[in-house]
Amino acid sequence: MLAQTSSDATALPILVAALVAIALPWLLVAVTAMSVHRILLLQTVVFLALAMLLCLPRVRVALVPRAARRAVAHRAAMEQFFIRGIAHKKDRTGVLIFVSLAERYARIIADQGIAALVPQSEWQGAIDALVAHMSGGRIAEGFITAIDMCGKVLETNFPRTETSRDELPDRMHLI
């Protein structure tokens, strides 16, 4: 799963733009002799300009503290895990590789069946390989490497049998 961003929330940028626009007239009245009409016009222009600037994806993400960005990205990953039906595999062995570019977040989520046998720390090698490739701009190669590494972990702990079948499509989702 590859997401450009995990959240399209614009409440914080709009709040910041509104607070600056509300404070601006008080400042202008105190330090200038501008007319009320001109102050209100400037207030409107400042609000619109700040709102547009702060709602740009990179700026909007930068306004949010790192811990909050990670929490939002993790929530989005968990939502996709359940929405895509990965949690409904028979042996509970579904695995999701989730990357959110704007939040700079990558995580492998393993369902209960595999998580009981494989600690989260064992997935770290796949995450490290994915991040290394992505930092070099090779997103596809990063996913291929991470998928291969996850496949080996699954093969070791849940080898394919004659009755094994793919319950879910193995595909990339872009959100």
mmCIF file of C-alpha atoms in Angstrom:
data_model
loop_
_atom_site.group_PDB
_atom_site.id
_atom_site.type_symbol
_atom_site.label_atom_id
_atom_site.label_comp_id
_atom_site.label_asym_id
_atom_site.label_seq_id
_atom_site.Cartn_x
_atom_site.Cartn_y
_atom_site.Cartn_z
ATOM 1 C CA MET A 1 0.000 0.000 0.000
ATOM 2 C CA LEU A 2 1.445 3.338 -1.043
ATOM 3 C CA ALA A 3 -0.176 6.562 0.135
ATOM 4 C CA GLN A 4 0.861 10.043 -0.906
ATOM 5 C CA THR A 5 -0.412 11.218 2.478
ATOM 6 C CA SER A 6 -2.291 9.565 5.308
ATOM 7 C CA SER A 7 -4.426 12.569 6.112
ATOM 8 C CA ASP A 8 -6.024 15.328 4.120
ATOM 9 C CA ALA A 9 -7.047 17.205 7.254
ATOM 10 C CA THR A 10 -6.811 20.952 6.795
ATOM 11 C CA ALA A 11 -8.206 22.075 10.145
ATOM 12 C CA LEU A 12 -4.833 23.069 11.612
ATOM 13 C CA PRO A 13 -3.698 25.173 8.631
ATOM 14 C CA ILE A 14 -7.055 26.945 8.486
ATOM 15 C CA LEU A 15 -6.949 27.548 12.243
ATOM 16 C CA VAL A 16 -3.450 29.057 12.039
ATOM 17 C CA ALA A 17 -4.448 31.252 9.080
ATOM 18 C CA ALA A 18 -7.595 32.390 10.912
ATOM 19 C CA LEU A 19 -5.718 33.218 14.124
ATOM 20 C CA VAL A 20 -3.138 35.287 12.235
ATOM 21 C CA ALA A 21 -5.896 37.045 10.281
ATOM 22 C CA ILE A 22 -7.808 37.796 13.499
ATOM 23 C CA ALA A 23 -4.703 39.221 15.207
ATOM 24 C CA LEU A 24 -3.637 41.305 12.206
ATOM 25 C CA PRO A 25 -6.218 44.142 12.539
ATOM 26 C CA TRP A 26 -5.314 44.668 16.191
ATOM 27 C CA LEU A 27 -1.671 45.037 15.255
ATOM 28 C CA LEU A 28 -2.418 47.354 12.319
ATOM 29 C CA VAL A 29 -4.723 49.592 14.360
ATOM 30 C CA ALA A 30 -1.990 49.953 17.001
ATOM 31 C CA VAL A 31 0.878 50.782 14.657
ATOM 32 C CA THR A 32 -0.660 52.375 11.534
ATOM 33 C CA ALA A 33 -3.263 54.906 10.511
ATOM 34 C CA MET A 34 -4.781 52.638 7.850
ATOM 35 C CA SER A 35 -8.463 52.920 7.118
ATOM 36 C CA VAL A 36 -10.834 50.240 8.364
ATOM 37 C CA HIS A 37 -11.629 49.300 4.762
ATOM 38 C CA ARG A 38 -7.956 48.769 3.968
ATOM 39 C CA ILE A 39 -7.344 46.785 7.186
ATOM 40 C CA LEU A 40 -10.285 44.460 6.446
ATOM 41 C CA LEU A 41 -9.095 43.977 2.872
ATOM 42 C CA LEU A 42 -5.590 43.180 4.104
ATOM 43 C CA GLN A 43 -7.029 40.801 6.711
ATOM 44 C CA THR A 44 -8.928 38.912 4.002
ATOM 45 C CA VAL A 45 -5.895 38.743 1.719
ATOM 46 C CA VAL A 46 -3.646 37.518 4.544
ATOM 47 C CA PHE A 47 -6.155 34.838 5.551
ATOM 48 C CA LEU A 48 -6.563 33.534 1.982
ATOM 49 C CA ALA A 49 -2.831 33.613 1.243
ATOM 50 C CA LEU A 50 -1.923 31.839 4.493
ATOM 51 C CA ALA A 51 -4.696 29.285 4.079
ATOM 52 C CA MET A 52 -3.503 28.451 0.565
ATOM 53 C CA LEU A 53 0.150 28.298 1.632
ATOM 54 C CA LEU A 54 -0.417 26.275 4.797
ATOM 55 C CA CYS A 55 -2.692 23.797 3.006
ATOM 56 C CA LEU A 56 0.047 22.784 0.584
ATOM 57 C CA PRO A 57 0.722 19.116 1.379
ATOM 58 C CA ARG A 58 4.365 19.547 2.430
ATOM 59 C CA VAL A 59 3.640 22.600 4.560
ATOM 60 C CA ARG A 60 0.491 21.063 6.075
ATOM 61 C CA VAL A 61 2.408 17.928 7.079
ATOM 62 C CA ALA A 62 5.291 19.994 8.489
ATOM 63 C CA LEU A 63 2.865 21.814 10.821
ATOM 64 C CA VAL A 64 1.951 18.561 12.555
ATOM 65 C CA PRO A 65 4.355 17.195 15.198
ATOM 66 C CA ARG A 66 6.216 14.030 14.172
ATOM 67 C CA ALA A 67 4.483 11.840 16.767
ATOM 68 C CA ALA A 68 1.068 12.968 15.569
ATOM 69 C CA ARG A 69 2.035 12.353 11.914
ATOM 70 C CA ARG A 70 3.146 8.839 12.781
ATOM 71 C CA ALA A 71 -0.068 8.187 14.714
ATOM 72 C CA VAL A 72 -2.177 9.346 11.756
ATOM 73 C CA ALA A 73 -0.165 7.204 9.342
ATOM 74 C CA HIS A 74 -0.415 4.174 11.644
ATOM 75 C CA ARG A 75 -4.182 4.615 11.907
ATOM 76 C CA ALA A 76 -4.414 4.824 8.104
ATOM 77 C CA ALA A 77 -2.339 1.640 7.785
ATOM 78 C CA MET A 78 -4.566 -0.225 10.226
ATOM 79 C CA GLU A 79 -7.692 1.002 8.420
ATOM 80 C CA GLN A 80 -6.334 -0.269 5.106
ATOM 81 C CA PHE A 81 -5.404 -3.585 6.718
ATOM 82 C CA PHE A 82 -9.032 -4.142 7.675
ATOM 83 C CA ILE A 83 -10.676 -2.469 4.663
ATOM 84 C CA ARG A 84 -8.691 -4.612 2.202
ATOM 85 C CA GLY A 85 -9.731 -7.781 4.039
ATOM 86 C CA ILE A 86 -6.197 -8.741 5.012
ATOM 87 C CA ALA A 87 -7.427 -9.492 8.527
ATOM 88 C CA HIS A 88 -9.870 -12.075 7.175
ATOM 89 C CA LYS A 89 -7.446 -14.696 5.897
ATOM 90 C CA LYS A 90 -8.162 -18.202 7.146
ATOM 91 C CA ASP A 91 -4.940 -18.700 9.132
ATOM 92 C CA ARG A 92 -4.689 -15.001 10.047
ATOM 93 C CA THR A 93 -1.432 -14.725 8.103
ATOM 94 C CA GLY A 94 -2.095 -11.556 6.145
ATOM 95 C CA VAL A 95 0.705 -9.025 5.816
ATOM 96 C CA LEU A 96 0.452 -5.404 4.716
ATOM 97 C CA ILE A 97 3.419 -3.274 3.718
ATOM 98 C CA PHE A 98 2.287 0.323 4.163
ATOM 99 C CA VAL A 99 4.144 3.479 3.141
ATOM 100 C CA SER A 100 2.929 7.045 3.551
ATOM 101 C CA LEU A 101 5.226 9.371 1.645
ATOM 102 C CA ALA A 102 4.191 12.713 3.161
ATOM 103 C CA GLU A 103 4.476 11.430 6.714
ATOM 104 C CA ARG A 104 7.704 9.561 5.919
ATOM 105 C CA TYR A 105 6.231 6.450 7.505
ATOM 106 C CA ALA A 106 6.731 2.791 6.610
ATOM 107 C CA ARG A 107 5.342 -0.172 8.511
ATOM 108 C CA ILE A 108 4.680 -3.857 8.056
ATOM 109 C CA ILE A 109 1.486 -5.003 9.720
ATOM 110 C CA ALA A 110 1.141 -8.728 10.306
ATOM 111 C CA ASP A 111 -2.093 -10.414 11.287
ATOM 112 C CA GLN A 112 -2.413 -12.352 14.540
ATOM 113 C CA GLY A 113 -1.470 -15.754 13.126
ATOM 114 C CA ILE A 114 1.893 -14.630 11.842
ATOM 115 C CA ALA A 115 2.466 -12.019 14.568
ATOM 116 C CA ALA A 116 2.252 -14.798 17.172
ATOM 117 C CA LEU A 117 5.266 -16.494 15.546
ATOM 118 C CA VAL A 118 7.205 -13.553 14.138
ATOM 119 C CA PRO A 119 7.988 -10.537 16.313
ATOM 120 C CA GLN A 120 7.609 -7.069 14.795
ATOM 121 C CA SER A 121 11.379 -6.617 15.092
ATOM 122 C CA GLU A 122 11.924 -9.380 12.499
ATOM 123 C CA TRP A 123 10.131 -7.279 9.889
ATOM 124 C CA GLN A 124 12.584 -4.428 10.468
ATOM 125 C CA GLY A 125 15.031 -5.701 7.840
ATOM 126 C CA ALA A 126 12.353 -5.432 5.175
ATOM 127 C CA ILE A 127 11.445 -1.933 6.370
ATOM 128 C CA ASP A 128 15.117 -0.889 6.361
ATOM 129 C CA ALA A 129 15.548 -2.177 2.791
ATOM 130 C CA LEU A 130 12.354 -0.437 1.688
ATOM 131 C CA VAL A 131 13.388 2.879 3.241
ATOM 132 C CA ALA A 132 16.920 2.639 1.796
ATOM 133 C CA HIS A 133 15.561 2.145 -1.715
ATOM 134 C CA MET A 134 12.977 4.882 -1.273
ATOM 135 C CA SER A 135 15.536 7.412 -0.060
ATOM 136 C CA GLY A 136 17.312 6.830 -3.361
ATOM 137 C CA GLY A 137 14.077 7.425 -5.262
ATOM 138 C CA ARG A 138 13.614 3.743 -6.137
ATOM 139 C CA ILE A 139 10.168 3.127 -4.653
ATOM 140 C CA ALA A 140 9.274 0.132 -6.827
ATOM 141 C CA GLU A 141 12.575 -1.616 -6.105
ATOM 142 C CA GLY A 142 12.057 -0.972 -2.402
ATOM 143 C CA PHE A 143 8.661 -2.609 -2.452
ATOM 144 C CA ILE A 144 9.938 -5.562 -4.471
ATOM 145 C CA THR A 145 12.760 -6.152 -1.982
ATOM 146 C CA ALA A 146 10.451 -5.792 1.036
ATOM 147 C CA ILE A 147 7.854 -8.109 -0.509
ATOM 148 C CA ASP A 148 10.544 -10.714 -1.226
ATOM 149 C CA MET A 149 11.841 -10.511 2.346
ATOM 150 C CA CYS A 150 8.322 -10.802 3.791
ATOM 151 C CA GLY A 151 7.634 -13.752 1.498
ATOM 152 C CA LYS A 152 10.652 -15.562 2.907
ATOM 153 C CA VAL A 153 9.459 -14.966 6.466
ATOM 154 C CA LEU A 154 6.013 -16.300 5.547
ATOM 155 C CA GLU A 155 7.500 -19.262 3.697
ATOM 156 C CA THR A 156 9.587 -20.195 6.727
ATOM 157 C CA ASN A 157 6.685 -19.979 9.182
ATOM 158 C CA PHE A 158 3.774 -20.946 6.937
ATOM 159 C CA PRO A 159 5.090 -23.107 4.093
ATOM 160 C CA ARG A 160 2.816 -23.610 1.098
ATOM 161 C CA THR A 161 0.932 -26.906 1.066
ATOM 162 C CA GLU A 162 -1.035 -28.720 -1.633
ATOM 163 C CA THR A 163 -4.233 -27.161 -0.317
ATOM 164 C CA SER A 164 -2.793 -23.655 0.006
ATOM 165 C CA ARG A 165 -4.362 -20.988 -2.116
ATOM 166 C CA ASP A 166 -4.134 -17.246 -2.356
ATOM 167 C CA GLU A 167 -7.139 -15.839 -0.527
ATOM 168 C CA LEU A 168 -6.349 -12.245 -1.415
ATOM 169 C CA PRO A 169 -4.882 -10.677 -4.518
ATOM 170 C CA ASP A 170 -1.201 -9.821 -4.279
ATOM 171 C CA ARG A 171 -1.229 -6.311 -5.642
ATOM 172 C CA MET A 172 -0.155 -2.776 -5.037
ATOM 173 C CA HIS A 173 -2.760 -0.251 -3.916
ATOM 174 C CA LEU A 174 -2.220 3.469 -4.333
ATOM 175 C CA ILE A 175 -4.252 5.760 -2.143
#
